[in-house]
mmCIF file of C-alpha atoms in Angstrom:
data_model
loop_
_atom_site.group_PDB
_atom_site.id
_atom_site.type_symbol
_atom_site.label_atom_id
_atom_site.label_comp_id
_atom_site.label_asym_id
_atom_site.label_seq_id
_atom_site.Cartn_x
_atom_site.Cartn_y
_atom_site.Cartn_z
ATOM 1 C CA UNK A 773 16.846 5.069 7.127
ATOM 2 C CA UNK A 774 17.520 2.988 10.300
ATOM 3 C CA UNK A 775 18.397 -0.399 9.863
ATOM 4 C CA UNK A 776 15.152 -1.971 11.395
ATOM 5 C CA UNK A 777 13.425 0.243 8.525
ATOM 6 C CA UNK A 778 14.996 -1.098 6.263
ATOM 7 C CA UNK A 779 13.701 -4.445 6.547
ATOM 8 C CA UNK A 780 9.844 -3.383 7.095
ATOM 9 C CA UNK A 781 6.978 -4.608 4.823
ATOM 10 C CA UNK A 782 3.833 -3.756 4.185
ATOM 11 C CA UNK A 783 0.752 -5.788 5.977
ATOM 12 C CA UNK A 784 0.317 -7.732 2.527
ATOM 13 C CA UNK A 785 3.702 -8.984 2.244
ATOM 14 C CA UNK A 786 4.022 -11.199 5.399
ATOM 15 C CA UNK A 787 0.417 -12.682 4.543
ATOM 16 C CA UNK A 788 1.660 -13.768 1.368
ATOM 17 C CA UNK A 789 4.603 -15.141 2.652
ATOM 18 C CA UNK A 790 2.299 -16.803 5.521
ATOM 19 C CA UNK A 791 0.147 -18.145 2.899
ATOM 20 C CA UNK A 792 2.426 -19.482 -0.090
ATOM 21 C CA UNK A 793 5.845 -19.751 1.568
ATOM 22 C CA UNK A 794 5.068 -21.497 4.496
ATOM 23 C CA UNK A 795 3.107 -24.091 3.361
ATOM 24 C CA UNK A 796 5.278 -24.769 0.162
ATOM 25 C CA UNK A 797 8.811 -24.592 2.234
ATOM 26 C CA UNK A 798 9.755 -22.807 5.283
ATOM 27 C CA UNK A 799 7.586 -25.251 7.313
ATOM 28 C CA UNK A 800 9.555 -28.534 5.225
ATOM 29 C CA UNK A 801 12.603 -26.750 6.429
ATOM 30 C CA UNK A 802 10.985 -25.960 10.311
ATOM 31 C CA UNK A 803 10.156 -29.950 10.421
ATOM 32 C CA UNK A 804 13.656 -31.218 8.981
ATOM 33 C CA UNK A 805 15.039 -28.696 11.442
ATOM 34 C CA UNK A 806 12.778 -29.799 14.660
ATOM 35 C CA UNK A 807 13.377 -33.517 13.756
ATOM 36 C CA UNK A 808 17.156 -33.156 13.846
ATOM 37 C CA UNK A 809 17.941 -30.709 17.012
ATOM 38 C CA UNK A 810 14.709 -33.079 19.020
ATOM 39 C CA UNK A 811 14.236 -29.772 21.435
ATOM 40 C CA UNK A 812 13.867 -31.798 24.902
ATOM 41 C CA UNK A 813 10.597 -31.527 27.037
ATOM 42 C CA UNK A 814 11.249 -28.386 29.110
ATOM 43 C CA UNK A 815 14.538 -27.039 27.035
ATOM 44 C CA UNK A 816 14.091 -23.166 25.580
ATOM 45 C CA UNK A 817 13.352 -22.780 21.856
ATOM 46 C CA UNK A 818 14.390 -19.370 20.256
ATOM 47 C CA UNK A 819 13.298 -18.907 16.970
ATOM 48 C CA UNK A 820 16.082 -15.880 15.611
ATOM 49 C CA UNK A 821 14.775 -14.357 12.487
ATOM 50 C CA UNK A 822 11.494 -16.022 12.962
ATOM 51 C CA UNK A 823 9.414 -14.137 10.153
ATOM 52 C CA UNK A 824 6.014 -15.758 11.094
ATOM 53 C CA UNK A 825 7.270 -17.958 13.426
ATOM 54 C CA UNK A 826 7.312 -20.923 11.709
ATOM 55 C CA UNK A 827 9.721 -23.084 13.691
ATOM 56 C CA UNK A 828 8.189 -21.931 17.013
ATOM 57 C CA UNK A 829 4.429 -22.757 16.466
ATOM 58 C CA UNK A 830 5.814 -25.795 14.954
ATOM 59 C CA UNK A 831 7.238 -27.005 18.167
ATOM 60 C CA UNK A 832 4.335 -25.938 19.938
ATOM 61 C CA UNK A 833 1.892 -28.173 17.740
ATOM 62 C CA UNK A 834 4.490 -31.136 18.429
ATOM 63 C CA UNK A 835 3.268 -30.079 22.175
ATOM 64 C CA UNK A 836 6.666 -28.543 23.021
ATOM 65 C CA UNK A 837 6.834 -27.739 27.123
ATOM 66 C CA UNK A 838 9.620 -25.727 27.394
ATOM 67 C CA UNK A 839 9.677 -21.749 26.822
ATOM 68 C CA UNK A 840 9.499 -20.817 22.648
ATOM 69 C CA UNK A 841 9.835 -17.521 21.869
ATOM 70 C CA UNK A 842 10.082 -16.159 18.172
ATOM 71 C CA UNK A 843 12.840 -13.003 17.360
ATOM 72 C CA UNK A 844 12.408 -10.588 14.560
ATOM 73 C CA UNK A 845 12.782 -7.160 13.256
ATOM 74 C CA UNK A 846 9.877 -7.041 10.879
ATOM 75 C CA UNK A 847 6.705 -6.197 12.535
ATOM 76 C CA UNK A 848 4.412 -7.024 10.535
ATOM 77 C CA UNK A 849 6.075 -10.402 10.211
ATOM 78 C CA UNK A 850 5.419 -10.513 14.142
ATOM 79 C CA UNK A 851 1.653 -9.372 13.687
ATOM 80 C CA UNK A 852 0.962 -12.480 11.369
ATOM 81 C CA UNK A 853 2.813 -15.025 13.709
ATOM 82 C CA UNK A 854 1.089 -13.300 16.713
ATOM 83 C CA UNK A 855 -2.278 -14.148 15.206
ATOM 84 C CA UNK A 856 -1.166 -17.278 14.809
ATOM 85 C CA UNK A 857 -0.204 -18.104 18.521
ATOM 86 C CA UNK A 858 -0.415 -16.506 21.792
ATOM 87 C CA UNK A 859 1.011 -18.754 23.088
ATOM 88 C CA UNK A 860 4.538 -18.036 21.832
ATOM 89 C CA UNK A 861 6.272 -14.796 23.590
ATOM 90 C CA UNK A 862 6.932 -12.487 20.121
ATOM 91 C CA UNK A 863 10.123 -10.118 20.591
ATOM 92 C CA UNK A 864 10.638 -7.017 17.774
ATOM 93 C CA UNK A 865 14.555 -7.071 17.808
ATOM 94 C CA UNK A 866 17.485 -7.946 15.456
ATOM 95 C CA UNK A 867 19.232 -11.119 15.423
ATOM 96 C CA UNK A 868 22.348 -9.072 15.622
ATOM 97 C CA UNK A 869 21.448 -7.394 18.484
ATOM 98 C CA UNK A 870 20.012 -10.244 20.822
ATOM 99 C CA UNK A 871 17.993 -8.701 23.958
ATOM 100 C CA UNK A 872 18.804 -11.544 25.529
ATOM 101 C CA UNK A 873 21.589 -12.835 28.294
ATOM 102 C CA UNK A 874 22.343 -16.243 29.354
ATOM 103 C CA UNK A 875 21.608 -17.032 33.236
ATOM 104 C CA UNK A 876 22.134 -20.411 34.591
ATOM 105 C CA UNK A 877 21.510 -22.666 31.393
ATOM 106 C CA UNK A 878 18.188 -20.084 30.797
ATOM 107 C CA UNK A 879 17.906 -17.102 28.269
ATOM 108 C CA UNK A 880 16.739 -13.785 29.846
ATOM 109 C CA UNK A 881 15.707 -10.734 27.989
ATOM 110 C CA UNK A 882 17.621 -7.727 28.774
ATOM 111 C CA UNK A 883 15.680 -5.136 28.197
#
């Protein structure tokens, strides 16, 4: 079993977590967390381990301008926070692995 299959759920699981979780915690913790790093109109916002994305459409309700893009290696975690915004770029990848390089203050993805 690879590693990314490892961490796979089934469709149900990520809904749940979407539906009780979220609400409940993870977005308590995604506010607390926004309010204290204040993300700068324009700065990048990578959400590593994002799940549904919490902390990413969170910062684009707050009418973040600056690129947000959400990191994980569950896909079906991505296909809830997909439905949830378009607007956010999704990436399937490990936060141990980052397909990402740093280029003059900006992220790019590597692959």
């Amino acid at each position: 079993m690879s590693a990314h299959e490892h961490w796979q759920m089934d469709a149900s699981a990520p809904e749940l977590y979407e539906r009780y979780l979220v609400p409940a915690i993870t977005s308590i913790w995604a506010n607390e967390l926004l309010d204290r790093v204040g993300p700068r109109r324009g700065e990048s916002i990578l959400d590593i381990a994002c799940g549904t994305g919490v902390v990413a459409r969170l910062a684009e309700q707050r009418g973040h301008a600056g690129r947000l893009v959400g990191i994980d290696v569950n896909t079906a975690m991505l296909a809830v926070a997909r439905v949830k915004s378009a607007t956010v770029e999704w990436v399937e990848g490990s936060a141990l692995d980052l397909p990402f390089k740093s280029y003059a203050g900006n992220w790019v993805m590597t692959e």
